[in-house]
Short mmCIF file of C-alpha atoms in Angstrom, two decimals:
data_model
loop_
_atom_site.label_atom_id
_atom_site.label_comp_id
_atom_site.label_asym_id
_atom_site.label_seq_id
_atom_site.Cartn_x
_atom_site.Cartn_y
_atom_site.Cartn_z
CA MET A 3 41.98 96.16 144.92
CA ASP A 4 39.27 96.94 147.49
CA TYR A 5 38.16 100.56 147.12
CA GLN A 6 38.81 101.21 150.81
CA GLN A 7 42.47 100.23 150.39
CA ILE A 8 42.67 102.60 147.42
CA ASN A 9 41.28 105.36 149.62
CA ALA A 10 43.69 104.62 152.46
CA ASP A 11 46.63 104.79 150.04
CA THR A 12 45.24 108.00 148.52
CA ILE A 13 44.88 109.72 151.90
CA ASP A 14 48.43 108.70 152.80
CA SER A 15 49.65 110.24 149.55
CA TRP A 16 47.70 113.47 150.13
CA CYS A 17 49.20 113.77 153.61
CA GLY A 18 52.67 113.52 152.08
CA GLN A 19 51.75 116.43 149.80
CA GLY A 20 50.69 118.68 152.69
CA TRP A 21 46.93 118.01 152.66
CA LYS A 22 45.13 120.49 154.93
CA TRP A 23 43.32 117.76 156.86
CA GLY A 24 46.53 115.83 157.47
CA ILE A 25 48.48 118.54 159.30
CA PRO A 26 48.56 117.88 163.08
CA VAL A 27 47.97 120.63 165.62
CA SER A 28 51.02 122.44 166.91
CA HIS A 29 52.22 122.44 170.50
CA GLU A 30 50.96 126.02 170.77
CA GLU A 31 47.46 125.02 169.63
CA PHE A 32 47.43 122.16 172.14
CA GLU A 33 48.42 124.51 174.97
CA GLN A 34 45.77 127.04 173.92
CA ALA A 35 43.13 124.28 174.06
CA ARG A 36 44.19 123.50 177.63
CA GLN A 37 43.45 127.15 178.41
CA GLY A 38 40.00 126.94 176.80
CA LYS A 39 40.87 128.49 173.43
CA TRP A 40 40.15 125.94 170.70
CA GLU A 41 38.27 125.13 167.52
CA VAL A 42 37.50 121.98 165.55
CA TYR A 43 35.87 121.35 162.18
CA LEU A 44 33.34 118.85 160.83
CA THR A 45 33.13 120.62 157.45
CA PRO A 46 35.57 122.80 155.45
CA THR A 47 35.15 126.31 156.89
CA LYS A 48 32.78 126.60 159.86
CA THR A 49 33.95 125.73 163.35
CA VAL A 50 31.82 123.46 165.50
CA PRO A 51 29.97 125.42 168.22
CA HIS A 52 31.47 124.69 171.64
CA GLY A 53 27.98 124.01 172.96
CA TRP A 54 27.69 120.99 170.66
CA LEU A 55 30.50 119.31 172.63
CA GLU A 56 31.05 120.74 176.07
CA PRO A 57 31.68 119.66 178.73
CA LEU A 58 34.29 117.13 177.64
CA ALA A 59 36.28 116.40 180.80
CA GLY A 60 36.06 112.71 181.65
CA LYS A 61 34.01 111.84 178.57
CA ARG A 62 34.82 108.88 176.30
CA ILE A 63 35.12 110.07 172.71
CA LEU A 64 35.45 108.15 169.45
CA GLY A 65 37.00 110.00 166.53
CA LEU A 66 35.55 108.07 163.61
CA ALA A 67 37.64 108.49 160.44
CA SER A 68 39.08 111.41 162.39
CA GLY A 69 42.80 110.68 162.33
CA GLY A 70 45.51 113.19 161.59
CA GLY A 71 46.15 114.75 164.98
CA GLN A 72 43.72 117.62 164.59
CA GLN A 73 40.58 117.06 166.68
CA ILE A 74 41.60 114.28 169.08
CA PRO A 75 44.50 116.26 170.61
CA ILE A 76 42.09 119.14 171.31
CA PHE A 77 39.61 116.83 173.03
CA SER A 78 42.44 115.23 175.01
CA ALA A 79 43.66 118.67 176.11
CA LEU A 80 40.13 119.32 177.39
CA GLY A 81 40.23 116.20 179.57
CA ALA A 82 38.46 113.61 177.40
CA HIS A 83 39.50 109.97 177.06
CA CYS A 84 39.86 109.45 173.31
CA THR A 85 39.89 106.65 170.78
CA VAL A 86 40.45 107.25 167.08
CA LEU A 87 39.65 104.84 164.26
CA ASP A 88 41.04 105.63 160.82
CA TYR A 89 42.14 103.52 157.82
CA SER A 90 45.09 105.74 156.88
CA PRO A 91 48.38 104.58 158.46
CA VAL A 92 49.81 108.09 158.09
CA GLN A 93 46.84 109.69 159.84
CA CYS A 94 47.07 107.12 162.64
CA GLU A 95 50.78 107.79 163.07
CA SER A 96 50.09 111.53 163.34
CA GLU A 97 47.77 110.79 166.27
CA ARG A 98 50.50 108.81 168.04
CA MET A 99 53.09 111.49 167.31
CA VAL A 100 51.04 114.29 168.88
CA ALA A 101 50.11 112.15 171.89
CA ASP A 102 53.78 111.30 172.49
CA ARG A 103 54.80 114.93 172.06
CA GLU A 104 52.19 116.27 174.48
CA GLY A 105 52.24 113.39 176.96
CA TYR A 106 48.66 112.11 176.91
CA GLU A 107 47.22 108.67 176.17
CA VAL A 108 45.11 107.88 173.13
CA GLU A 109 43.87 104.61 171.69
CA VAL A 110 44.66 104.52 167.96
CA ILE A 111 43.02 101.83 165.85
CA ARG A 112 43.69 101.38 162.17
CA GLY A 113 40.33 100.17 160.93
CA ASP A 114 37.62 100.37 158.29
CA MET A 115 34.34 102.00 159.36
CA THR A 116 32.43 99.99 156.74
CA LYS A 117 33.04 96.95 158.96
CA PRO A 118 31.51 96.32 162.41
CA LEU A 119 33.19 98.65 164.88
CA PRO A 120 35.52 96.84 167.36
CA PHE A 121 33.79 98.18 170.47
CA GLU A 122 31.19 96.98 172.97
CA ASP A 123 27.66 98.36 172.98
CA GLU A 124 27.22 101.75 174.68
CA THR A 125 30.93 102.51 174.97
CA PHE A 126 31.19 106.21 174.02
CA ASP A 127 29.68 109.49 175.21
CA LEU A 128 30.48 111.27 171.95
CA ILE A 129 31.32 110.30 168.37
CA PHE A 130 33.09 112.93 166.25
CA HIS A 131 32.79 112.06 162.56
CA PRO A 132 34.13 114.72 160.14
CA VAL A 133 33.31 114.56 156.42
CA SER A 134 34.35 111.09 155.31
CA ASN A 135 31.13 109.32 154.31
CA CYS A 136 31.89 110.41 150.75
CA TYR A 137 34.56 107.66 150.73
CA VAL A 138 32.01 104.99 151.73
CA ARG A 139 29.50 103.41 149.37
CA GLN A 140 26.88 102.50 151.99
CA VAL A 141 26.40 104.92 154.90
CA ARG A 142 23.40 103.46 156.72
CA PRO A 143 25.45 100.60 158.26
CA VAL A 144 27.93 103.19 159.56
CA PHE A 145 25.18 105.04 161.42
CA ARG A 146 23.76 101.81 162.82
CA GLU A 147 27.15 100.86 164.23
CA CYS A 148 27.64 104.35 165.65
CA ALA A 149 24.27 104.14 167.41
CA ARG A 150 25.21 100.75 168.82
CA VAL A 151 28.50 101.88 170.40
CA LEU A 152 27.10 105.24 171.57
CA LYS A 153 25.70 105.46 175.10
CA THR A 154 22.03 106.28 175.50
CA GLY A 155 21.93 110.06 175.71
CA GLY A 156 25.28 110.23 173.90
CA VAL A 157 25.96 112.62 171.04
CA MET A 158 27.08 112.03 167.46
CA LEU A 159 28.53 114.93 165.46
CA SER A 160 28.77 114.33 161.70
CA GLY A 161 30.08 116.21 158.69
CA LEU A 162 28.08 115.37 155.56
CA ASP A 163 28.89 115.89 151.89
CA LEU A 164 25.67 116.88 150.10
CA GLY A 165 26.85 115.52 146.73
CA LEU A 166 26.59 118.71 144.67
CA ASN A 167 30.30 118.83 143.88
CA TYR A 168 30.06 115.62 141.87
CA ILE A 169 27.70 116.99 139.23
CA PHE A 170 29.91 119.89 138.09
CA ASP A 171 32.95 120.16 135.84
CA GLU A 172 36.32 121.13 137.33
CA THR A 173 35.50 124.86 137.03
CA GLU A 174 32.25 124.33 138.98
CA THR A 175 30.44 126.13 136.16
CA PHE A 176 28.72 123.45 134.06
CA VAL A 177 26.59 120.49 135.10
CA GLN A 178 28.54 117.55 133.75
CA ARG A 179 27.23 114.46 135.54
CA SER A 180 24.08 113.10 137.09
CA LEU A 181 23.70 111.55 140.52
CA PRO A 182 24.34 109.18 142.13
CA PHE A 183 28.11 109.33 141.75
CA ASP A 184 29.17 105.71 142.20
CA PRO A 185 32.49 104.60 140.69
CA VAL A 186 31.97 101.01 141.80
CA ALA A 187 28.95 100.81 139.49
CA ASP A 188 30.51 102.86 136.67
CA PRO A 189 33.95 101.86 135.31
CA GLU A 190 34.37 105.23 133.56
CA LEU A 191 33.87 107.10 136.82
CA MET A 192 36.32 104.74 138.53
CA LYS A 193 38.91 105.42 135.85
CA MET A 194 38.42 109.18 136.22
CA CYS A 195 38.68 109.04 140.03
CA LEU A 196 41.95 107.17 139.86
CA GLU A 197 43.42 109.34 137.09
CA GLU A 198 42.48 112.55 138.94
CA ASP A 199 43.83 111.20 142.27
CA TRP A 200 40.44 111.66 143.97
CA GLY A 201 40.37 108.32 145.69
CA VAL A 202 37.08 106.44 145.26
CA GLN A 203 34.28 108.79 146.26
CA PHE A 204 30.49 108.46 146.40
CA SER A 205 27.55 110.85 146.52
CA HIS A 206 24.84 110.36 149.15
CA THR A 207 21.34 111.77 149.50
CA LEU A 208 19.88 113.45 152.56
CA GLU A 209 17.55 110.47 152.79
CA GLU A 210 20.61 108.25 153.26
CA GLN A 211 22.47 110.57 155.61
CA LEU A 212 19.78 112.22 157.72
CA GLY A 213 17.31 109.39 157.31
CA GLY A 214 20.06 106.91 158.11
CA GLN A 215 20.76 108.60 161.43
CA LEU A 216 17.06 108.72 162.32
CA ALA A 217 16.57 105.08 161.40
CA ALA A 218 19.50 104.12 163.62
CA GLY A 219 17.79 105.64 166.66
CA LEU A 220 19.48 109.05 166.64
CA ILE A 221 17.43 112.23 166.97
CA LEU A 222 18.75 115.35 165.22
CA THR A 223 19.02 118.38 167.47
CA HIS A 224 21.11 120.87 165.47
CA LEU A 225 22.35 121.43 161.92
CA TYR A 226 24.33 123.97 159.94
CA GLU A 227 25.43 124.22 156.29
CA ASP A 228 28.86 125.00 154.88
CA THR A 229 30.55 125.65 151.54
CA ASN A 230 33.68 124.30 149.85
CA GLY A 231 35.69 127.24 151.16
CA GLU A 232 36.88 128.18 147.66
CA GLY A 233 35.83 127.95 144.01
CA ASN A 234 32.80 129.03 142.01
CA LEU A 235 30.18 127.34 144.20
CA HIS A 236 31.70 128.92 147.30
CA ASP A 237 31.77 132.32 145.62
CA HIS A 238 28.03 131.94 144.94
CA HIS A 239 27.35 130.85 148.55
CA VAL A 240 26.15 127.39 147.51
CA PRO A 241 26.08 125.03 150.52
CA THR A 242 27.77 121.75 149.64
CA PHE A 243 28.22 120.33 153.16
CA ALA A 244 26.22 120.07 156.34
CA ALA A 245 27.09 119.31 159.96
CA THR A 246 24.64 117.58 162.26
CA ARG A 247 24.33 117.00 165.98
CA ALA A 248 22.27 113.95 166.96
CA VAL A 249 21.47 112.27 170.27
CA LYS A 250 20.85 108.58 170.92
CA VAL A 251 17.45 108.39 172.58
CA PRO A 252 16.16 105.71 174.97
CA PRO A 253 14.14 102.91 173.31
CA GLN A 254 10.87 104.06 174.90
CA LEU A 255 11.25 107.57 173.50
CA ARG A 256 12.22 106.15 170.13
CA ARG A 257 9.00 104.12 170.13
CA ALA A 258 6.97 107.21 171.02
CA LEU A 259 8.47 109.16 168.11
CA THR A 260 8.13 106.37 165.54
CA LEU A 261 5.22 106.07 163.12
CA PRO A 262 2.89 103.10 163.69
CA GLY A 263 4.28 99.92 162.16
CA GLU A 264 7.68 101.47 161.46
CA MET A 265 9.68 100.36 164.49
CA GLY A 266 10.36 96.85 163.26
CA MET A 267 11.48 98.10 159.86
CA MET A 268 13.97 100.76 160.90
CA ASP A 269 16.92 98.60 161.90
CA HIS A 270 16.84 96.78 158.56
CA LYS A 271 16.98 99.80 156.26
#
């Protein structure tokens, strides 16, 4: 079975067990957002600064792997026109359920972000992409597609897994594995992932994740770190996630910021 189908089935199962990131917003939370009181997350514990997003009224937003009825309803309450792409049928259905309950329109697409995105060039003002790259083996193509469908001057907000969780044992006390963590290349890791009900996860370097955004034509403007929210690494204040804000720059500015001889190479990395 394709590892993305395994992950979709796993996420569906987690949602059925009450997974935190599969619980839709309540009617009360939606109404509070309409009154300007809201919060959304790219990483486990820190809320995204409002200044990273606002103003949202009238903006076209893509929630990439952002299903579940958590962020998109908030953006809709703030006047944005939203599309969500997610490979979990349960997460997609949660989006439809909240939209029907609250009476707004949302485009819900069940899709795989490892494939070309089903949108025209320069479609969206904002892409909201919570931590999900850890379920994708190659992240650079994802960033290239995001840059393609993002308008010039548009913003991409990403939650990034820094990979540290994969090296430790279950108590987060002992270093047990080396990086990269790649179950597709290691049958023993694949067996463990499936037995532990992790889905198929992958570690990624900052070179892949930050460098991948830069190579795609996005310029980083802001960044913050976050922890797991619980466990030994959290108790020792070890950052295991990061959130980034990046802007798609015009081609002429991209050329001005690129090292000599590098421009022709960047789109192929």
